[in-house]
Short mmCIF file of C-alpha atoms and ligand atoms in Angstrom, two decimals:
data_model
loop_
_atom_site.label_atom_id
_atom_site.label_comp_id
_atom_site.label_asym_id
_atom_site.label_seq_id
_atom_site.Cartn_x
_atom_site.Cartn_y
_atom_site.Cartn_z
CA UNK A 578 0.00 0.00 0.00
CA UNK A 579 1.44 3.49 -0.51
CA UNK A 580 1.74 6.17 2.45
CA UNK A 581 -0.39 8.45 3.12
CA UNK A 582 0.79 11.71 2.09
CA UNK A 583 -0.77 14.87 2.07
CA UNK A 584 1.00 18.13 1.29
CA UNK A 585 -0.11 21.31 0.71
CA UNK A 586 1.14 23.06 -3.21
CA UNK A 587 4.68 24.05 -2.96
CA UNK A 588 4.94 26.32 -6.06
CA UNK A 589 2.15 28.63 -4.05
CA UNK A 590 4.12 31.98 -3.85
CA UNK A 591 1.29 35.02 -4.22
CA UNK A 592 4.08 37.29 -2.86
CA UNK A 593 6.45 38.91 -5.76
CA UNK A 594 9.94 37.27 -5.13
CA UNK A 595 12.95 40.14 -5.57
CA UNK A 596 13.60 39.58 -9.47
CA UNK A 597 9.98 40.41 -10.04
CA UNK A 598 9.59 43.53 -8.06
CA UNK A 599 8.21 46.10 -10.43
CA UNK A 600 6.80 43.84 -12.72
CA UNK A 601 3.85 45.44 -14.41
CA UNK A 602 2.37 41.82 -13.98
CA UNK A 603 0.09 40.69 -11.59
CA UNK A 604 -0.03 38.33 -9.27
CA UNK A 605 -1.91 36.01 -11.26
CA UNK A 606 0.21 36.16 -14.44
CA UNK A 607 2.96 35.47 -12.23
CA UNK A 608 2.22 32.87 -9.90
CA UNK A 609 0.87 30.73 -12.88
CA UNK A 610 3.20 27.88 -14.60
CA UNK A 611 2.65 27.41 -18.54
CA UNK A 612 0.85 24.19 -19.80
CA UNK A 613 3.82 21.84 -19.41
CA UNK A 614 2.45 19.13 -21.80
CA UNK A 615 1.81 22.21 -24.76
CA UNK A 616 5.31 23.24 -24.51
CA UNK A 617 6.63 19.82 -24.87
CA UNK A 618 4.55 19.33 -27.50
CA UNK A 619 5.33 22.95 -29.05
CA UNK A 620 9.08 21.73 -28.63
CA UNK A 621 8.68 18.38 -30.82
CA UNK A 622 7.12 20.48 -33.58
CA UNK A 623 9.48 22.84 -33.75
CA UNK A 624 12.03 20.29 -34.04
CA UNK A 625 9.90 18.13 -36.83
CA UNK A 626 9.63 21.72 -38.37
CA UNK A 627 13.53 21.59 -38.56
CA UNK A 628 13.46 18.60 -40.61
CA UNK A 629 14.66 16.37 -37.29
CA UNK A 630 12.68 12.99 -37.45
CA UNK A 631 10.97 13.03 -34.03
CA UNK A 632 8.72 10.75 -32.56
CA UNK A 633 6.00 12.85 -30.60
CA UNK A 634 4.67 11.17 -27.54
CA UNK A 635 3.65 14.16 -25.92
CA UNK A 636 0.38 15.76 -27.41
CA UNK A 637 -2.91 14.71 -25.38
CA UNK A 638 -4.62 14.89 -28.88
CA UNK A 639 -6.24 11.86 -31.17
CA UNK A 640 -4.40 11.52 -33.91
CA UNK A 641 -7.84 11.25 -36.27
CA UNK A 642 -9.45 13.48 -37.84
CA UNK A 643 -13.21 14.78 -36.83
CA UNK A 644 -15.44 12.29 -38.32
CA UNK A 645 -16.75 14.10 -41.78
CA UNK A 646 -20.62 13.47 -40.52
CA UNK A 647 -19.49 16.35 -38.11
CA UNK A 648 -18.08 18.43 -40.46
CA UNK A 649 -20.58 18.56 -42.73
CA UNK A 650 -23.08 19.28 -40.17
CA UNK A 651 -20.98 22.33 -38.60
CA UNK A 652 -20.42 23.74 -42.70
CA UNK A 653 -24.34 23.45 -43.57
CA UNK A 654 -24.57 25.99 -40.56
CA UNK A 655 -22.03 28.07 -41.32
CA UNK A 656 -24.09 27.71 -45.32
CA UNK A 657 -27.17 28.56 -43.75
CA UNK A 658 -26.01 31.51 -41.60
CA UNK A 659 -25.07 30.48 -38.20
CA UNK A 660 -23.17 32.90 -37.29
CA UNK A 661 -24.43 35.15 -34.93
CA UNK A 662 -24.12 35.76 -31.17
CA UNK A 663 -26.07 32.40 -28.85
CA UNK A 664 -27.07 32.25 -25.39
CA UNK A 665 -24.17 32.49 -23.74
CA UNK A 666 -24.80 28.81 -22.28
CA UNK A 667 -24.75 27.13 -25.58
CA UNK A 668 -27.54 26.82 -28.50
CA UNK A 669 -30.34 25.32 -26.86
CA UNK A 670 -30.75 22.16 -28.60
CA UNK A 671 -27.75 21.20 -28.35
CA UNK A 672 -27.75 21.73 -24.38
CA UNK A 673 -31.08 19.83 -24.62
CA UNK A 674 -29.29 16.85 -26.17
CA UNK A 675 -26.50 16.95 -23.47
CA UNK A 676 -29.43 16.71 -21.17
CA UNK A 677 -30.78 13.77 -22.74
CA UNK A 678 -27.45 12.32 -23.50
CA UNK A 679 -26.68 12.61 -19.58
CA UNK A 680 -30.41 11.26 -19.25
CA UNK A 681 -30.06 8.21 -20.89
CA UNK A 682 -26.61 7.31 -18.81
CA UNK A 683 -28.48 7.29 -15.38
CA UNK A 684 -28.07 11.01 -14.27
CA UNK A 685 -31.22 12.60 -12.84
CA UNK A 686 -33.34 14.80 -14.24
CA UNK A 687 -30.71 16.89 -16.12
CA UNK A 688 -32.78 19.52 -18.33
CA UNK A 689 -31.04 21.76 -20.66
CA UNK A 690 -31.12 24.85 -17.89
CA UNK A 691 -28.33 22.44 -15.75
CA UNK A 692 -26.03 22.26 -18.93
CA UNK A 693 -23.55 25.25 -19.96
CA UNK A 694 -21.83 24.33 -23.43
CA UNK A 695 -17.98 26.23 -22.98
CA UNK A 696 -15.63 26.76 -25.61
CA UNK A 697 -13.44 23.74 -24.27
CA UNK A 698 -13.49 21.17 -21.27
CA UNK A 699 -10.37 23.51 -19.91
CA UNK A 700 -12.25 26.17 -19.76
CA UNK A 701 -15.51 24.13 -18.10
CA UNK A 702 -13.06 23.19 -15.62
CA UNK A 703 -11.95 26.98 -14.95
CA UNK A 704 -15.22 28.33 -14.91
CA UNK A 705 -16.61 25.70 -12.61
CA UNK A 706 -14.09 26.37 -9.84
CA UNK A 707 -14.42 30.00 -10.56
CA UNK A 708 -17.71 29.57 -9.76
CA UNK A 709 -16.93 27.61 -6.43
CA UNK A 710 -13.65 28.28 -4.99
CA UNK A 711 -12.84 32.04 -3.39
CA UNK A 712 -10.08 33.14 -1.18
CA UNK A 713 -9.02 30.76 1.41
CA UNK A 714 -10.62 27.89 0.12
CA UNK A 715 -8.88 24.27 -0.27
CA UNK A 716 -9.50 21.84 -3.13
CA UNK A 717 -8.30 18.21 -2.85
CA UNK A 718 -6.69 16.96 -6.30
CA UNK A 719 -5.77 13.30 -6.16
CA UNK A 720 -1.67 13.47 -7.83
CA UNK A 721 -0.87 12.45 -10.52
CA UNK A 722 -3.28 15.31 -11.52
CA UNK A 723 -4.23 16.74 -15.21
CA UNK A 724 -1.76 19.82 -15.18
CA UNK A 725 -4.38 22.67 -15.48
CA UNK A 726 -6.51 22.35 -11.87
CA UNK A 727 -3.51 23.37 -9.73
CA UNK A 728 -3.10 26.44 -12.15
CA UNK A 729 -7.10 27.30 -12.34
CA UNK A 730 -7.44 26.79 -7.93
CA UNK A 731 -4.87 29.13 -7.81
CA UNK A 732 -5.94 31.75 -10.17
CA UNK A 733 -9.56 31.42 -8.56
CA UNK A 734 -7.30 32.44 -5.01
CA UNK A 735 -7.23 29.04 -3.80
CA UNK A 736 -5.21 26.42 -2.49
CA UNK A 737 -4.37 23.64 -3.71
CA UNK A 738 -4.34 20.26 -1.57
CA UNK A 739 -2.96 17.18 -2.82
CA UNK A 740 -2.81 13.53 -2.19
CA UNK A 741 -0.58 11.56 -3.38
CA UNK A 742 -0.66 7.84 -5.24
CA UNK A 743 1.38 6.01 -6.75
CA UNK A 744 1.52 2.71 -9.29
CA UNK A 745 1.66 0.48 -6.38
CA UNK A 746 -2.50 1.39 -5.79
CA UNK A 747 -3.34 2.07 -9.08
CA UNK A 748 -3.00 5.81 -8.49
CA UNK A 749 -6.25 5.66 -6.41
CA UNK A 750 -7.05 7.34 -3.59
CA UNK A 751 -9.12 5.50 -0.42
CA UNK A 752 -11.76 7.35 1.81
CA UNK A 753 -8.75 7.42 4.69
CA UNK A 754 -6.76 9.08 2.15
CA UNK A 755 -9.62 11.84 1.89
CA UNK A 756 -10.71 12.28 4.80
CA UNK A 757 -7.31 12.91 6.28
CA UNK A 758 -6.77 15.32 3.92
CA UNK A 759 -9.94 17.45 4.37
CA UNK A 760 -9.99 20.20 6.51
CA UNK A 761 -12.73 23.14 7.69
CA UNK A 762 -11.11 24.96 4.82
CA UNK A 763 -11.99 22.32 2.40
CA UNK A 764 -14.68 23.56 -0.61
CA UNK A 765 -13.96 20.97 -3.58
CA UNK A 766 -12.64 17.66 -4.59
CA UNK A 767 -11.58 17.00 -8.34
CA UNK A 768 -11.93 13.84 -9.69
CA UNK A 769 -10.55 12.84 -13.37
CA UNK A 770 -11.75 8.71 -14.42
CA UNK A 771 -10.33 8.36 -16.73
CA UNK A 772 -7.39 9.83 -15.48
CA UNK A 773 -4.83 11.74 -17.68
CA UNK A 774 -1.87 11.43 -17.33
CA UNK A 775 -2.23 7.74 -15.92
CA UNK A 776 -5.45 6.01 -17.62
CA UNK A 777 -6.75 5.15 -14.00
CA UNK A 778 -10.20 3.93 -13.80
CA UNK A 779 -12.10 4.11 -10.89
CA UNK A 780 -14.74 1.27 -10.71
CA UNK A 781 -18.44 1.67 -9.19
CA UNK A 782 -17.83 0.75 -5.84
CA UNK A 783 -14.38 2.35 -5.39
CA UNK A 784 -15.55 5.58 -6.58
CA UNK A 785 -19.17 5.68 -4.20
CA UNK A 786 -16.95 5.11 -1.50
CA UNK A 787 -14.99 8.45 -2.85
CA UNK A 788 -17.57 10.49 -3.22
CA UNK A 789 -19.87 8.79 0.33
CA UNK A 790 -16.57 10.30 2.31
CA UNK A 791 -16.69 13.43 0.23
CA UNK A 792 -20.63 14.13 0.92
CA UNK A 793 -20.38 13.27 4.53
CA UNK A 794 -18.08 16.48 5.04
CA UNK A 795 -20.43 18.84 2.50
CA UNK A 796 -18.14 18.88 -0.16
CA UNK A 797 -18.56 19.87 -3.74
CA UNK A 798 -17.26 16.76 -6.46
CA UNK A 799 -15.97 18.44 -9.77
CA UNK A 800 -15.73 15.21 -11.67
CA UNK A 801 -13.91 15.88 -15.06
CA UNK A 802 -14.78 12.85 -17.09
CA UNK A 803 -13.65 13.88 -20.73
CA UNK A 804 -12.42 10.44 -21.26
CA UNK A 805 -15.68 8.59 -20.80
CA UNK A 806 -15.24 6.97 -23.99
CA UNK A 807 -12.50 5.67 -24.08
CA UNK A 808 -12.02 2.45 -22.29
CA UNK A 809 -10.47 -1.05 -22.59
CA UNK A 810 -9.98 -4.68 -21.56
CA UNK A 811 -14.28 -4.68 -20.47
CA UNK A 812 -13.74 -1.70 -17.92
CA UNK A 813 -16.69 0.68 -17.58
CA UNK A 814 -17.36 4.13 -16.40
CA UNK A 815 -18.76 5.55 -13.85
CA UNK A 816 -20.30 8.96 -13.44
CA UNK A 817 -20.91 10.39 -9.30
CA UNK A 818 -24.00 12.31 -10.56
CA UNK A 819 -25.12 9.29 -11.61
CA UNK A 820 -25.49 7.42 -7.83
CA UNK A 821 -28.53 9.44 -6.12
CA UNK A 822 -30.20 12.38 -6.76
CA UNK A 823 -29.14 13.68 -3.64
CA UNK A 824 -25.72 13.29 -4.67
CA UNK A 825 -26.21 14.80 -7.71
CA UNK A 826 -27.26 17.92 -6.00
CA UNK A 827 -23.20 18.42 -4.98
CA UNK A 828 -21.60 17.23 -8.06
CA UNK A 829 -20.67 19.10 -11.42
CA UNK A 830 -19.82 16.98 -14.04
CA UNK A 831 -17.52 18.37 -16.66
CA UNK A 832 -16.47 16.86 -20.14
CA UNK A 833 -16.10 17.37 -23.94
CA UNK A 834 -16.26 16.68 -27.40
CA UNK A 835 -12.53 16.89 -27.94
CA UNK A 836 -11.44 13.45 -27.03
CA UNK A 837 -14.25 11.57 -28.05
CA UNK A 838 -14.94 12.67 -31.16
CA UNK A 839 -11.23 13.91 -32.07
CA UNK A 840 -12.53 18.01 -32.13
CA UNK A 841 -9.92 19.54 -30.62
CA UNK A 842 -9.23 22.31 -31.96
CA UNK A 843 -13.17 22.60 -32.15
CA UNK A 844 -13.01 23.94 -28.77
CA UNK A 845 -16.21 22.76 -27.26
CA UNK A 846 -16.61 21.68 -23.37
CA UNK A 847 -19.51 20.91 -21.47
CA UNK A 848 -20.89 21.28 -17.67
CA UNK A 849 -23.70 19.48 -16.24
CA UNK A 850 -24.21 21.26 -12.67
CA UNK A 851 -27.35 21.79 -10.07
CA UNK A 852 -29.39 24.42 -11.21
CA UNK A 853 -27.66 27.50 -8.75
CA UNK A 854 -24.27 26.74 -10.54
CA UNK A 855 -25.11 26.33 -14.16
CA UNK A 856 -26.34 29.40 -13.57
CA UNK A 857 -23.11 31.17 -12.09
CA UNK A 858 -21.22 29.39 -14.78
CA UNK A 859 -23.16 30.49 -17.54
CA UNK A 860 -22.92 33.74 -15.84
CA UNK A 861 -19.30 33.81 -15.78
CA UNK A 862 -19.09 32.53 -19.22
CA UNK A 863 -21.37 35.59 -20.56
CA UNK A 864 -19.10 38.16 -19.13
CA UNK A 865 -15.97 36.23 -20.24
CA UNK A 866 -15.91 34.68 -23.74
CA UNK A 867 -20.14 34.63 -23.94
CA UNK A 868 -21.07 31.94 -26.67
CA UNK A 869 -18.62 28.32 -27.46
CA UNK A 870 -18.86 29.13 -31.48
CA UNK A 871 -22.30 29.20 -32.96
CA UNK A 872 -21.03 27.12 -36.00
CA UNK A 873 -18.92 24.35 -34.06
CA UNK A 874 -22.11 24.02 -31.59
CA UNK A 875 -23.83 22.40 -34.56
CA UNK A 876 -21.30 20.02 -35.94
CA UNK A 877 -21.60 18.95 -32.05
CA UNK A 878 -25.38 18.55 -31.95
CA UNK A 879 -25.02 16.36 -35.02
CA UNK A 880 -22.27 14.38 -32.66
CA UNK A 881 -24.88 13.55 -30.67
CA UNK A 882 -27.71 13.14 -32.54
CA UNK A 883 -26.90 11.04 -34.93
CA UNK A 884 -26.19 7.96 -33.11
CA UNK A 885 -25.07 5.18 -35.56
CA UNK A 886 -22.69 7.37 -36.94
CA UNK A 887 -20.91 8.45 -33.37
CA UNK A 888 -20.78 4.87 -32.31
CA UNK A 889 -19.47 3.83 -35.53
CA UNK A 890 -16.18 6.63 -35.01
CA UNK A 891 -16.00 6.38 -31.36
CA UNK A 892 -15.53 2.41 -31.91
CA UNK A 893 -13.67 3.04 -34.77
CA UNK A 894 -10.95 5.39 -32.77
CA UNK A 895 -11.20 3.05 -29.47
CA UNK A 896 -10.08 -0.07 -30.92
CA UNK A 897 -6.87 1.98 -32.58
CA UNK A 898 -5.85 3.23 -29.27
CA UNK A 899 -6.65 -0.30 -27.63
CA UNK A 900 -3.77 -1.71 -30.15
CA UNK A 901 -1.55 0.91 -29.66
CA UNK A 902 -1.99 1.03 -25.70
CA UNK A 903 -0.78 -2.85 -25.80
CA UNK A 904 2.05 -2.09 -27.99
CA UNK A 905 3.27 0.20 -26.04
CA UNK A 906 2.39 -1.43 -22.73
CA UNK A 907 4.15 -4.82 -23.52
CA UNK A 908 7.18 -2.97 -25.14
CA UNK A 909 7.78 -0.56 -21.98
CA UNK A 910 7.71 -3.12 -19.73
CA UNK A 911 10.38 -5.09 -21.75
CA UNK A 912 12.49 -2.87 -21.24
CA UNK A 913 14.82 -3.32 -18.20
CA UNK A 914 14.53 -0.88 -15.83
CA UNK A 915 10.83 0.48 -16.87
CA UNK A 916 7.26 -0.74 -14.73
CA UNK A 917 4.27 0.26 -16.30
CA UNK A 918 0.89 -0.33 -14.86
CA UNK A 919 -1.84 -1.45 -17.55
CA UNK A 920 -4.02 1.92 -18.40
CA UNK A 921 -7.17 0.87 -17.98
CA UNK A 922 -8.98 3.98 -19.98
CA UNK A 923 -7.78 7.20 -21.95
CA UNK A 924 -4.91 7.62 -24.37
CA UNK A 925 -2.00 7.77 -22.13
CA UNK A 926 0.53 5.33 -20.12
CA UNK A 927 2.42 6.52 -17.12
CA UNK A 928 5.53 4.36 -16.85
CA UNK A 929 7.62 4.45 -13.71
CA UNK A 930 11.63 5.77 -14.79
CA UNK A 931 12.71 5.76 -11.11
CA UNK A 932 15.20 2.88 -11.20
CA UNK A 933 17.16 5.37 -13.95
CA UNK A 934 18.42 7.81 -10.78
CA UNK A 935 16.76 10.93 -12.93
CA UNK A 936 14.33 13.75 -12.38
CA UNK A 937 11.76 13.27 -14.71
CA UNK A 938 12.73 16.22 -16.40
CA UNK A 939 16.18 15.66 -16.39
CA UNK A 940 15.11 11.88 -18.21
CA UNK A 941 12.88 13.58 -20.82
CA UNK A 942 14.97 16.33 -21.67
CA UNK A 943 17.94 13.82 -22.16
CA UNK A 944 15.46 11.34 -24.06
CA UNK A 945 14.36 14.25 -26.27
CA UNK A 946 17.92 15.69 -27.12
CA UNK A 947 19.97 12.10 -27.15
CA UNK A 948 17.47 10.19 -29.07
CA UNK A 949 14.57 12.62 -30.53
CA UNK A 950 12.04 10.79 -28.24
CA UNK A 951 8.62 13.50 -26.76
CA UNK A 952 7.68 12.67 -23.64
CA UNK A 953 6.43 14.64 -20.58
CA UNK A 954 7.69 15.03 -17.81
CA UNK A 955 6.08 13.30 -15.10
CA UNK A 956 6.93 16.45 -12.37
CA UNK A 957 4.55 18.44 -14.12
CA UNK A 958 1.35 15.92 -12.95
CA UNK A 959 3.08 15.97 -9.74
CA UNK A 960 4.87 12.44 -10.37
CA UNK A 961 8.89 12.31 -10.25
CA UNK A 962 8.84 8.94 -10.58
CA UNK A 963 6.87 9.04 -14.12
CA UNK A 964 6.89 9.89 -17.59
CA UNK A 965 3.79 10.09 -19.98
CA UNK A 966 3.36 9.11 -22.92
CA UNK A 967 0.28 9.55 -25.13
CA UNK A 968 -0.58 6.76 -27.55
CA UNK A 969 -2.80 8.45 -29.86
CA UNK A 970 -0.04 7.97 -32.18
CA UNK A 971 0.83 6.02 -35.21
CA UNK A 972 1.94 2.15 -34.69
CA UNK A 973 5.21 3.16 -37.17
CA UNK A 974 5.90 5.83 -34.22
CA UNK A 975 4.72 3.87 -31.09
CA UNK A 976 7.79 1.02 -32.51
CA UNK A 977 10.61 3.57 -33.61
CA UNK A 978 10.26 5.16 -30.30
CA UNK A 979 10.00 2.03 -28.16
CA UNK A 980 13.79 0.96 -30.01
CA UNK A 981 15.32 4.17 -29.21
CA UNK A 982 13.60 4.74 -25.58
CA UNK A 983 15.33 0.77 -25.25
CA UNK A 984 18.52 2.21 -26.55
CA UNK A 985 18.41 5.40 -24.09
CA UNK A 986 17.89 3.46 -21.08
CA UNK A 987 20.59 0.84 -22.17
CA UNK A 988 22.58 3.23 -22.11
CA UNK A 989 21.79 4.84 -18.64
CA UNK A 990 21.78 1.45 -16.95
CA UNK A 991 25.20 0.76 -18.79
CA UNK A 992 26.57 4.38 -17.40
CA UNK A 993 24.90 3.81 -13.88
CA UNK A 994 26.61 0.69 -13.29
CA UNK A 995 30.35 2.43 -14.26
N1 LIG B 1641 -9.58 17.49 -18.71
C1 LIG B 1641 -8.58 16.63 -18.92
C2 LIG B 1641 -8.31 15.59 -17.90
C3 LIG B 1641 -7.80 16.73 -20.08
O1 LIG B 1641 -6.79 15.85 -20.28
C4 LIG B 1641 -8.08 17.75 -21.02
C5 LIG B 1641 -7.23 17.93 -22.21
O2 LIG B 1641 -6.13 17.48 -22.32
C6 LIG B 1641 -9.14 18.60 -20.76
C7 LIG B 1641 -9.88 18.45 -19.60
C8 LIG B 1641 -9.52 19.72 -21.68
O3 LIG B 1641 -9.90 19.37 -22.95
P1 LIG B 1641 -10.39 20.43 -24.01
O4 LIG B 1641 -10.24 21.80 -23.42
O5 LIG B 1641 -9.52 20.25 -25.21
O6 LIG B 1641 -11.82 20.12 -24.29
#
């Protein structure tokens, strides 16, 4: 079992340090650490861009392209002249059809008034704990932890509280585990199944006994679940929202159409939330960005209405990642020196580089420079121990990268042992 650990954020410094004195910036811009995993990614392209031959393992993107049925929807809009200004919360039908979507996978009584369509899950995630964190407040993030929530509970004014796991449980957390960390101070939990970076899956009974501890001390679940979809070896998912309507009464449920449907650069995110905060999202939204794009909103209603076709891509994209994920599963773990767990869900493995003697960052940057292998960091999800490595990638790719990541750590066990 791993120790319990609980520490509060070290990189929390909301006082300007000497070098920044009389920086026209504020505290915000400079308390706030870029997205790690889009400058690695930024980093490999520049270097493709030089003509080097790279192999990218960095980018938490599918590798597809938007199936065309989703296209063509979103360009028969754009034909027929939507183009305007929406409700800020999204165009109604299509927050009607999250409601029924949600509906139909055991929530409770969503209506379209308790969905708020963003212009990305990021930003569903920011404007959700904008909309419940202030000053003072603590949020619990389980580490490893997607890179953005530290960031966004920090620029809300709050604190971030983390627990740490490691391969040994799965990267779960227990009820101890959470209550020990709450405190009177404590406003919000996040919860990410399927977890990026490590394609954790919480099952049913795990996750109740989560969100039972969470409940008991009045606390708010923001349950990020943009990787619903994609899941392997006969796991399933399991929504909070979906275990009692009284539960659902503390739970906002955020996700996306980037992931499952390969939109991306689409930039469309969606909330499901009790009435009182859909409203203060949508709120915030309208005096931030106001409307997700009219156009895109459509392409996305046709995502979900027209259900043979989804199914069909989703499937489609799921069983490429499934053969990918084993490829580069069994080939990490042949090589001496490496533990990976088995991702049950997402696009991502999480392998353990500890045995090298390296920071993480120290490992990737050498990987990246000595053998023109992407990876990120596992520091940056709050994981020394790790690197991650997405496999929405090409099979070509996943098997030139696994030879020279063999080669690389060769090579370090060769020098370590001088
Ligand atoms: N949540 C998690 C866990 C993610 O990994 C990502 C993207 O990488 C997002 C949310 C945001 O997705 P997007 O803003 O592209 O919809």
């Amino acid at each position: 079992m791993g120790s319990l650990k609980i520490r509060p954020f070290e990189r929390i410094t909301m006082t300007a340090t000497t070098d920044l004195l009389g920086s026209v910036l504020s505290p915000w811009a400079r308390n706030i650490a870029p997205s790690p995993t889009l400058a690695v990614d930024a980093k490999a392209k520049a270097l493709k861009a030089a003509g080097k031959d790279v192999c990218g393992f960095g980018a938490g993107e599918p590798d597809f392209d938007t199936p065309d049925f989703i296209k063509e929807a979103c360009i028969e809009a754009l034909r027929a002249g939507q183009t305007k200004y929406v409700p800020a919360s999204g165009v109604p039908a299509l927050r009607k059809a999250i409601a029924d979507e949600h509906n139909a996978r055991g929530f409770f009584n969503v209506t379209a008034e308790n969905v708020v369509v963003s212009p990305g899950g990021k930003y569903s995630c920011y404007l959700t704990i904008l909309a419940l964190v202030g000053p003072g407040d603590e949020v619990i993030i389980p580490a490893p932890f997607w890179v953005s929530y530290t960031e966004m509970v920090k620029l809300a004014g709050g604190t971030p509280v983390l627990i740490e796991t490691h391969d040994d449980t799965d990267f779960k957390i227990t009820p101890a585990q959470l209550k020990a960390a709450i405190t009177p101070k404590t406003k919000l939990l996040i919860l990410n199944s399927p977890s990026n970076p490590t394609g954790s899956v919480y099952d049913a009974s795990s996750l109740r006994g989560i969100v039972d501890t969470a409940m008991a001390a009045k606390l708010t679940v923001m349950s990020d679940e943009i990787y619903e979809h994609l899941l392997y070896d006969g796991v399933t998912h399991t929504s909070p929202a979906t275990f009692s309507p009284e539960i659902a009464k503390h739970v906002v449920t955020v996700s996306g159409f980037a992931k499952t449907f390969s939109m991306t650069g689409w930039r469309l995110g969606t909330v499901v939330a009790p009435l009182e905060i859909a409203r203060a999202i949508g709120d915030l939204q309208s005096q931030t960005t106001s409307n997700a794009t009219t156009f895109a909103q459509y392409g996305a209603l046709a995502a979900l209405q027209k259900k043979e076709d989804a199914a069909a891509a989703i499937e489609h994209m799921r069983t490429s990642f499934d053969r990918r994920r084993k490829m580069l599963w069994e080939g990490l773990n042949a090589i001496p020196g490496i533990t990976c767990r088995r991702p049950g869900g997402a696009f991502y493995v999480f392998p353990n580089i500890a045995s090298f003697g390296l920071s993480s960052t120290e490992f990737s940057a050498r990987l990246l420079e000595e053998e023109l292998v992407a990876v990120v960091p596992g520091v940056a999800f709050g994981a020394d121990a790790y690197v991650r490595l997405s496999y929405a990638v090409d099979d070509g790719t996943i098997a030139k990268g696994l030879e020279r990541l063999a080669r690389f750590c060769a090579k370090l066990a060769h020098h370590a042992k001088k």
